[in-house]
């Protein structure tokens, strides 16, 4: 974090999260979503992205490294899964 003339650089962290999902048609299953934190405060959560942990972990790591704007997360997920 850098302080420059009173402005704080707000670091974004994209964290994969395990979820237990229940769907009336297919039953219960485990899936992974991504939580987005800015300065340790949750600002966005995208649920049920994939059942593949490695895929979601890789996506979250890439988003954190690139400091992706949360406004683009849904498009990035769509492209990543496409």
PDB file of N, CA and C in Angstrom:
ATOM      1  N   UNK A   1       0.847  -1.177   0.000  1.00  0.00           N
ATOM      2  CA  UNK A   1       0.000   0.000   0.000  1.00  0.00           C
ATOM      3  C   UNK A   1       0.886   1.232   0.000  1.00  0.00           C
ATOM      4  N   UNK A   2       0.587   2.138  -0.870  1.00  0.00           N
ATOM      5  CA  UNK A   2       1.392   3.341  -0.971  1.00  0.00           C
ATOM      6  C   UNK A   2       0.543   4.550  -0.620  1.00  0.00           C
ATOM      7  N   UNK A   3       1.100   5.404   0.187  1.00  0.00           N
ATOM      8  CA  UNK A   3       0.438   6.664   0.511  1.00  0.00           C
ATOM      9  C   UNK A   3       1.071   7.739  -0.361  1.00  0.00           C
ATOM     10  N   UNK A   4       0.247   8.373  -1.164  1.00  0.00           N
ATOM     11  CA  UNK A   4       0.755   9.413  -2.041  1.00  0.00           C
ATOM     12  C   UNK A   4      -0.178  10.607  -1.946  1.00  0.00           C
ATOM     13  N   UNK A   5       0.291  11.662  -1.337  1.00  0.00           N
ATOM     14  CA  UNK A   5      -0.515  12.867  -1.165  1.00  0.00           C
ATOM     15  C   UNK A   5      -1.880  12.564  -0.556  1.00  0.00           C
ATOM     16  N   UNK A   6      -1.895  11.702   0.457  1.00  0.00           N
ATOM     17  CA  UNK A   6      -3.133  11.397   1.164  1.00  0.00           C
ATOM     18  C   UNK A   6      -4.020  10.365   0.496  1.00  0.00           C
ATOM     19  N   UNK A   7      -3.601   9.840  -0.651  1.00  0.00           N
ATOM     20  CA  UNK A   7      -4.403   8.838  -1.362  1.00  0.00           C
ATOM     21  C   UNK A   7      -3.832   7.457  -1.049  1.00  0.00           C
ATOM     22  N   UNK A   8      -4.724   6.524  -0.699  1.00  0.00           N
ATOM     23  CA  UNK A   8      -4.300   5.161  -0.389  1.00  0.00           C
ATOM     24  C   UNK A   8      -4.595   4.275  -1.589  1.00  0.00           C
ATOM     25  N   UNK A   9      -3.608   3.482  -1.993  1.00  0.00           N
ATOM     26  CA  UNK A   9      -3.800   2.519  -3.060  1.00  0.00           C
ATOM     27  C   UNK A   9      -4.629   1.364  -2.510  1.00  0.00           C
ATOM     28  N   UNK A  10      -5.824   1.158  -3.017  1.00  0.00           N
ATOM     29  CA  UNK A  10      -6.730   0.144  -2.489  1.00  0.00           C
ATOM     30  C   UNK A  10      -6.492  -1.178  -3.202  1.00  0.00           C
ATOM     31  N   UNK A  11      -5.885  -2.113  -2.502  1.00  0.00           N
ATOM     32  CA  UNK A  11      -5.528  -3.417  -3.041  1.00  0.00           C
ATOM     33  C   UNK A  11      -6.765  -4.313  -3.133  1.00  0.00           C
ATOM     34  N   UNK A  12      -6.919  -4.976  -4.274  1.00  0.00           N
ATOM     35  CA  UNK A  12      -8.004  -5.927  -4.475  1.00  0.00           C
ATOM     36  C   UNK A  12      -7.480  -7.343  -4.310  1.00  0.00           C
ATOM     37  N   UNK A  13      -8.228  -8.169  -3.604  1.00  0.00           N
ATOM     38  CA  UNK A  13      -7.889  -9.583  -3.429  1.00  0.00           C
ATOM     39  C   UNK A  13      -9.066 -10.426  -3.901  1.00  0.00           C
ATOM     40  N   UNK A  14      -8.795 -11.362  -4.777  1.00  0.00           N
ATOM     41  CA  UNK A  14      -9.799 -12.292  -5.295  1.00  0.00           C
ATOM     42  C   UNK A  14      -9.520 -13.651  -4.662  1.00  0.00           C
ATOM     43  N   UNK A  15     -10.476 -14.164  -3.897  1.00  0.00           N
ATOM     44  CA  UNK A  15     -10.272 -15.363  -3.087  1.00  0.00           C
ATOM     45  C   UNK A  15     -11.296 -16.436  -3.478  1.00  0.00           C
ATOM     46  N   UNK A  16     -10.827 -17.644  -3.842  1.00  0.00           N
ATOM     47  CA  UNK A  16     -11.788 -18.722  -4.129  1.00  0.00           C
ATOM     48  C   UNK A  16     -12.458 -19.185  -2.840  1.00  0.00           C
ATOM     49  N   UNK A  17     -13.750 -19.486  -2.915  1.00  0.00           N
ATOM     50  CA  UNK A  17     -14.514 -19.913  -1.740  1.00  0.00           C
ATOM     51  C   UNK A  17     -15.325 -21.160  -2.073  1.00  0.00           C
ATOM     52  N   UNK A  18     -15.180 -22.188  -1.234  1.00  0.00           N
ATOM     53  CA  UNK A  18     -15.961 -23.413  -1.363  1.00  0.00           C
ATOM     54  C   UNK A  18     -17.380 -23.158  -0.872  1.00  0.00           C
ATOM     55  N   UNK A  19     -18.346 -23.628  -1.645  1.00  0.00           N
ATOM     56  CA  UNK A  19     -19.751 -23.473  -1.271  1.00  0.00           C
ATOM     57  C   UNK A  19     -20.447 -24.830  -1.319  1.00  0.00           C
ATOM     58  N   UNK A  20     -21.456 -24.980  -0.503  1.00  0.00           N
ATOM     59  CA  UNK A  20     -22.361 -26.130  -0.586  1.00  0.00           C
ATOM     60  C   UNK A  20     -23.649 -25.593  -1.210  1.00  0.00           C
ATOM     61  N   UNK A  21     -23.976 -26.092  -2.375  1.00  0.00           N
ATOM     62  CA  UNK A  21     -25.129 -25.604  -3.132  1.00  0.00           C
ATOM     63  C   UNK A  21     -26.205 -26.691  -3.132  1.00  0.00           C
ATOM     64  N   UNK A  22     -27.457 -26.263  -3.004  1.00  0.00           N
ATOM     65  CA  UNK A  22     -28.563 -27.211  -3.147  1.00  0.00           C
ATOM     66  C   UNK A  22     -29.457 -26.750  -4.297  1.00  0.00           C
ATOM     67  N   UNK A  23     -29.639 -27.639  -5.240  1.00  0.00           N
ATOM     68  CA  UNK A  23     -30.517 -27.396  -6.376  1.00  0.00           C
ATOM     69  C   UNK A  23     -31.611 -28.449  -6.338  1.00  0.00           C
ATOM     70  N   UNK A  24     -32.883 -28.044  -6.321  1.00  0.00           N
ATOM     71  CA  UNK A  24     -33.979 -29.014  -6.216  1.00  0.00           C
ATOM     72  C   UNK A  24     -33.969 -30.069  -7.332  1.00  0.00           C
ATOM     73  N   UNK A  25     -33.450 -29.710  -8.498  1.00  0.00           N
ATOM     74  CA  UNK A  25     -33.450 -30.638  -9.632  1.00  0.00           C
ATOM     75  C   UNK A  25     -32.318 -31.654  -9.584  1.00  0.00           C
ATOM     76  N   UNK A  26     -31.141 -31.229  -9.084  1.00  0.00           N
ATOM     77  CA  UNK A  26     -29.983 -32.144  -9.106  1.00  0.00           C
ATOM     78  C   UNK A  26     -29.450 -32.490  -7.720  1.00  0.00           C
ATOM     79  N   UNK A  27     -29.993 -31.893  -6.685  1.00  0.00           N
ATOM     80  CA  UNK A  27     -29.549 -32.190  -5.325  1.00  0.00           C
ATOM     81  C   UNK A  27     -28.432 -31.279  -4.869  1.00  0.00           C
ATOM     82  N   UNK A  28     -27.694 -31.731  -3.861  1.00  0.00           N
ATOM     83  CA  UNK A  28     -26.616 -30.935  -3.272  1.00  0.00           C
ATOM     84  C   UNK A  28     -25.284 -31.241  -3.943  1.00  0.00           C
ATOM     85  N   UNK A  29     -24.444 -30.216  -4.036  1.00  0.00           N
ATOM     86  CA  UNK A  29     -23.112 -30.400  -4.600  1.00  0.00           C
ATOM     87  C   UNK A  29     -22.194 -29.302  -4.071  1.00  0.00           C
ATOM     88  N   UNK A  30     -20.902 -29.529  -4.220  1.00  0.00           N
ATOM     89  CA  UNK A  30     -19.903 -28.534  -3.835  1.00  0.00           C
ATOM     90  C   UNK A  30     -19.480 -27.767  -5.074  1.00  0.00           C
ATOM     91  N   UNK A  31     -19.314 -26.467  -4.907  1.00  0.00           N
ATOM     92  CA  UNK A  31     -18.891 -25.612  -6.003  1.00  0.00           C
ATOM     93  C   UNK A  31     -17.994 -24.522  -5.433  1.00  0.00           C
ATOM     94  N   UNK A  32     -17.358 -23.783  -6.329  1.00  0.00           N
ATOM     95  CA  UNK A  32     -16.460 -22.709  -5.910  1.00  0.00           C
ATOM     96  C   UNK A  32     -16.907 -21.387  -6.504  1.00  0.00           C
ATOM     97  N   UNK A  33     -16.878 -20.364  -5.677  1.00  0.00           N
ATOM     98  CA  UNK A  33     -17.160 -18.999  -6.099  1.00  0.00           C
ATOM     99  C   UNK A  33     -15.921 -18.161  -5.841  1.00  0.00           C
ATOM    100  N   UNK A  34     -16.028 -16.871  -6.144  1.00  0.00           N
ATOM    101  CA  UNK A  34     -14.922 -15.950  -5.891  1.00  0.00           C
ATOM    102  C   UNK A  34     -15.443 -14.783  -5.062  1.00  0.00           C
ATOM    103  N   UNK A  35     -14.752 -14.524  -3.955  1.00  0.00           N
ATOM    104  CA  UNK A  35     -15.020 -13.353  -3.126  1.00  0.00           C
ATOM    105  C   UNK A  35     -13.983 -12.288  -3.471  1.00  0.00           C
ATOM    106  N   UNK A  36     -14.445 -11.051  -3.614  1.00  0.00           N
ATOM    107  CA  UNK A  36     -13.544  -9.946  -3.925  1.00  0.00           C
ATOM    108  C   UNK A  36     -13.494  -9.025  -2.709  1.00  0.00           C
ATOM    109  N   UNK A  37     -12.284  -8.818  -2.219  1.00  0.00           N
ATOM    110  CA  UNK A  37     -12.065  -7.951  -1.063  1.00  0.00           C
ATOM    111  C   UNK A  37     -11.256  -6.730  -1.491  1.00  0.00           C
ATOM    112  N   UNK A  38     -11.623  -5.587  -0.944  1.00  0.00           N
ATOM    113  CA  UNK A  38     -10.838  -4.376  -1.121  1.00  0.00           C
ATOM    114  C   UNK A  38     -10.486  -3.886   0.269  1.00  0.00           C
ATOM    115  N   UNK A  39      -9.193  -3.853   0.562  1.00  0.00           N
ATOM    116  CA  UNK A  39      -8.713  -3.486   1.894  1.00  0.00           C
ATOM    117  C   UNK A  39      -9.415  -4.309   2.974  1.00  0.00           C
ATOM    118  N   UNK A  40      -9.499  -5.617   2.764  1.00  0.00           N
ATOM    119  CA  UNK A  40     -10.062  -6.594   3.710  1.00  0.00           C
ATOM    120  C   UNK A  40     -11.577  -6.489   3.881  1.00  0.00           C
ATOM    121  N   UNK A  41     -12.244  -5.704   3.051  1.00  0.00           N
ATOM    122  CA  UNK A  41     -13.696  -5.573   3.110  1.00  0.00           C
ATOM    123  C   UNK A  41     -14.301  -6.274   1.895  1.00  0.00           C
ATOM    124  N   UNK A  42     -15.254  -7.163   2.137  1.00  0.00           N
ATOM    125  CA  UNK A  42     -15.917  -7.869   1.043  1.00  0.00           C
ATOM    126  C   UNK A  42     -16.727  -6.873   0.222  1.00  0.00           C
ATOM    127  N   UNK A  43     -16.450  -6.816  -1.089  1.00  0.00           N
ATOM    128  CA  UNK A  43     -17.197  -5.891  -1.949  1.00  0.00           C
ATOM    129  C   UNK A  43     -18.015  -6.610  -3.017  1.00  0.00           C
ATOM    130  N   UNK A  44     -17.708  -7.906  -3.279  1.00  0.00           N
ATOM    131  CA  UNK A  44     -18.447  -8.652  -4.298  1.00  0.00           C
ATOM    132  C   UNK A  44     -18.248 -10.144  -4.060  1.00  0.00           C
ATOM    133  N   UNK A  45     -19.303 -10.911  -4.298  1.00  0.00           N
ATOM    134  CA  UNK A  45     -19.168 -12.367  -4.267  1.00  0.00           C
ATOM    135  C   UNK A  45     -19.899 -12.944  -5.463  1.00  0.00           C
ATOM    136  N   UNK A  46     -19.200 -13.765  -6.235  1.00  0.00           N
ATOM    137  CA  UNK A  46     -19.801 -14.455  -7.376  1.00  0.00           C
ATOM    138  C   UNK A  46     -19.865 -15.934  -7.007  1.00  0.00           C
ATOM    139  N   UNK A  47     -21.079 -16.445  -6.944  1.00  0.00           N
ATOM    140  CA  UNK A  47     -21.341 -17.805  -6.491  1.00  0.00           C
ATOM    141  C   UNK A  47     -21.299 -18.813  -7.638  1.00  0.00           C
ATOM    142  N   UNK A  48     -20.957 -20.063  -7.288  1.00  0.00           N
ATOM    143  CA  UNK A  48     -21.145 -21.222  -8.173  1.00  0.00           C
ATOM    144  C   UNK A  48     -20.530 -21.034  -9.558  1.00  0.00           C
ATOM    145  N   UNK A  49     -19.248 -20.705  -9.595  1.00  0.00           N
ATOM    146  CA  UNK A  49     -18.557 -20.523 -10.870  1.00  0.00           C
ATOM    147  C   UNK A  49     -18.228 -21.873 -11.499  1.00  0.00           C
ATOM    148  N   UNK A  50     -17.711 -22.794 -10.690  1.00  0.00           N
ATOM    149  CA  UNK A  50     -17.331 -24.114 -11.196  1.00  0.00           C
ATOM    150  C   UNK A  50     -17.166 -25.083 -10.034  1.00  0.00           C
ATOM    151  N   UNK A  51     -17.312 -26.363 -10.328  1.00  0.00           N
ATOM    152  CA  UNK A  51     -17.029 -27.402  -9.332  1.00  0.00           C
ATOM    153  C   UNK A  51     -15.542 -27.756  -9.316  1.00  0.00           C
ATOM    154  N   UNK A  52     -14.772 -27.179 -10.237  1.00  0.00           N
ATOM    155  CA  UNK A  52     -13.342 -27.475 -10.362  1.00  0.00           C
ATOM    156  C   UNK A  52     -12.519 -26.450  -9.577  1.00  0.00           C
ATOM    157  N   UNK A  53     -12.011 -26.893  -8.434  1.00  0.00           N
ATOM    158  CA  UNK A  53     -11.272 -25.993  -7.540  1.00  0.00           C
ATOM    159  C   UNK A  53     -10.074 -25.346  -8.224  1.00  0.00           C
ATOM    160  N   UNK A  54      -9.286 -26.123  -8.951  1.00  0.00           N
ATOM    161  CA  UNK A  54      -8.072 -25.593  -9.578  1.00  0.00           C
ATOM    162  C   UNK A  54      -8.407 -24.489 -10.579  1.00  0.00           C
ATOM    163  N   UNK A  55      -9.486 -24.642 -11.311  1.00  0.00           N
ATOM    164  CA  UNK A  55      -9.885 -23.647 -12.297  1.00  0.00           C
ATOM    165  C   UNK A  55     -10.230 -22.325 -11.615  1.00  0.00           C
ATOM    166  N   UNK A  56     -11.037 -22.372 -10.564  1.00  0.00           N
ATOM    167  CA  UNK A  56     -11.449 -21.152  -9.870  1.00  0.00           C
ATOM    168  C   UNK A  56     -10.270 -20.522  -9.130  1.00  0.00           C
ATOM    169  N   UNK A  57      -9.418 -21.341  -8.535  1.00  0.00           N
ATOM    170  CA  UNK A  57      -8.229 -20.829  -7.847  1.00  0.00           C
ATOM    171  C   UNK A  57      -7.309 -20.110  -8.827  1.00  0.00           C
ATOM    172  N   UNK A  58      -7.108 -20.690  -9.995  1.00  0.00           N
ATOM    173  CA  UNK A  58      -6.266 -20.079 -11.024  1.00  0.00           C
ATOM    174  C   UNK A  58      -6.858 -18.749 -11.492  1.00  0.00           C
ATOM    175  N   UNK A  59      -8.161 -18.726 -11.707  1.00  0.00           N
ATOM    176  CA  UNK A  59      -8.831 -17.499 -12.129  1.00  0.00           C
ATOM    177  C   UNK A  59      -8.697 -16.409 -11.060  1.00  0.00           C
ATOM    178  N   UNK A  60      -8.944 -16.765  -9.806  1.00  0.00           N
ATOM    179  CA  UNK A  60      -8.846 -15.798  -8.709  1.00  0.00           C
ATOM    180  C   UNK A  60      -7.427 -15.247  -8.586  1.00  0.00           C
ATOM    181  N   UNK A  61      -6.432 -16.119  -8.706  1.00  0.00           N
ATOM    182  CA  UNK A  61      -5.041 -15.690  -8.609  1.00  0.00           C
ATOM    183  C   UNK A  61      -4.701 -14.708  -9.736  1.00  0.00           C
ATOM    184  N   UNK A  62      -5.155 -15.028 -10.941  1.00  0.00           N
ATOM    185  CA  UNK A  62      -4.896 -14.160 -12.087  1.00  0.00           C
ATOM    186  C   UNK A  62      -5.553 -12.791 -11.897  1.00  0.00           C
ATOM    187  N   UNK A  63      -6.797 -12.786 -11.419  1.00  0.00           N
ATOM    188  CA  UNK A  63      -7.507 -11.519 -11.184  1.00  0.00           C
ATOM    189  C   UNK A  63      -6.802 -10.676 -10.126  1.00  0.00           C
ATOM    190  N   UNK A  64      -6.306 -11.317  -9.078  1.00  0.00           N
ATOM    191  CA  UNK A  64      -5.573 -10.585  -8.034  1.00  0.00           C
ATOM    192  C   UNK A  64      -4.280  -9.995  -8.588  1.00  0.00           C
ATOM    193  N   UNK A  65      -3.540 -10.801  -9.337  1.00  0.00           N
ATOM    194  CA  UNK A  65      -2.266 -10.338  -9.888  1.00  0.00           C
ATOM    195  C   UNK A  65      -2.456  -9.156 -10.822  1.00  0.00           C
ATOM    196  N   UNK A  66      -3.523  -9.190 -11.610  1.00  0.00           N
ATOM    197  CA  UNK A  66      -3.780  -8.135 -12.581  1.00  0.00           C
ATOM    198  C   UNK A  66      -4.551  -6.954 -11.987  1.00  0.00           C
ATOM    199  N   UNK A  67      -4.997  -7.105 -10.721  1.00  0.00           N
ATOM    200  CA  UNK A  67      -5.809  -6.073 -10.062  1.00  0.00           C
ATOM    201  C   UNK A  67      -7.015  -5.707 -10.936  1.00  0.00           C
ATOM    202  N   UNK A  68      -7.708  -6.753 -11.402  1.00  0.00           N
ATOM    203  CA  UNK A  68      -8.888  -6.593 -12.237  1.00  0.00           C
ATOM    204  C   UNK A  68      -9.951  -5.759 -11.531  1.00  0.00           C
ATOM    205  N   UNK A  69     -10.539  -4.826 -12.248  1.00  0.00           N
ATOM    206  CA  UNK A  69     -11.649  -4.063 -11.696  1.00  0.00           C
ATOM    207  C   UNK A  69     -12.828  -5.016 -11.498  1.00  0.00           C
ATOM    208  N   UNK A  70     -13.459  -5.006 -10.322  1.00  0.00           N
ATOM    209  CA  UNK A  70     -14.592  -5.906 -10.069  1.00  0.00           C
ATOM    210  C   UNK A  70     -15.731  -5.750 -11.078  1.00  0.00           C
ATOM    211  N   UNK A  71     -15.831  -4.596 -11.712  1.00  0.00           N
ATOM    212  CA  UNK A  71     -16.891  -4.387 -12.702  1.00  0.00           C
ATOM    213  C   UNK A  71     -16.716  -5.288 -13.922  1.00  0.00           C
ATOM    214  N   UNK A  72     -15.518  -5.818 -14.122  1.00  0.00           N
ATOM    215  CA  UNK A  72     -15.248  -6.683 -15.275  1.00  0.00           C
ATOM    216  C   UNK A  72     -15.253  -8.165 -14.926  1.00  0.00           C
ATOM    217  N   UNK A  73     -15.480  -8.503 -13.656  1.00  0.00           N
ATOM    218  CA  UNK A  73     -15.341  -9.892 -13.226  1.00  0.00           C
ATOM    219  C   UNK A  73     -16.299 -10.840 -13.952  1.00  0.00           C
ATOM    220  N   UNK A  74     -17.561 -10.466 -14.109  1.00  0.00           N
ATOM    221  CA  UNK A  74     -18.513 -11.366 -14.768  1.00  0.00           C
ATOM    222  C   UNK A  74     -18.096 -11.661 -16.213  1.00  0.00           C
ATOM    223  N   UNK A  75     -17.615 -10.646 -16.934  1.00  0.00           N
ATOM    224  CA  UNK A  75     -17.149 -10.855 -18.306  1.00  0.00           C
ATOM    225  C   UNK A  75     -15.930 -11.769 -18.343  1.00  0.00           C
ATOM    226  N   UNK A  76     -15.013 -11.571 -17.405  1.00  0.00           N
ATOM    227  CA  UNK A  76     -13.807 -12.401 -17.350  1.00  0.00           C
ATOM    228  C   UNK A  76     -14.180 -13.852 -17.046  1.00  0.00           C
ATOM    229  N   UNK A  77     -15.107 -14.062 -16.121  1.00  0.00           N
ATOM    230  CA  UNK A  77     -15.555 -15.428 -15.800  1.00  0.00           C
ATOM    231  C   UNK A  77     -16.172 -16.075 -17.042  1.00  0.00           C
ATOM    232  N   UNK A  78     -17.034 -15.338 -17.728  1.00  0.00           N
ATOM    233  CA  UNK A  78     -17.665 -15.864 -18.940  1.00  0.00           C
ATOM    234  C   UNK A  78     -16.634 -16.262 -19.987  1.00  0.00           C
ATOM    235  N   UNK A  79     -15.655 -15.390 -20.205  1.00  0.00           N
ATOM    236  CA  UNK A  79     -14.587 -15.693 -21.169  1.00  0.00           C
ATOM    237  C   UNK A  79     -13.743 -16.869 -20.713  1.00  0.00           C
ATOM    238  N   UNK A  80     -13.447 -16.930 -19.436  1.00  0.00           N
ATOM    239  CA  UNK A  80     -12.599 -17.981 -18.877  1.00  0.00           C
ATOM    240  C   UNK A  80     -13.270 -19.358 -19.012  1.00  0.00           C
ATOM    241  N   UNK A  81     -14.579 -19.393 -18.805  1.00  0.00           N
ATOM    242  CA  UNK A  81     -15.305 -20.654 -18.872  1.00  0.00           C
ATOM    243  C   UNK A  81     -15.699 -21.025 -20.295  1.00  0.00           C
ATOM    244  N   UNK A  82     -15.726 -20.009 -21.182  1.00  0.00           N
ATOM    245  CA  UNK A  82     -16.188 -20.185 -22.563  1.00  0.00           C
ATOM    246  C   UNK A  82     -15.387 -21.179 -23.308  1.00  0.00           C
TER     247      UNK A  82
END
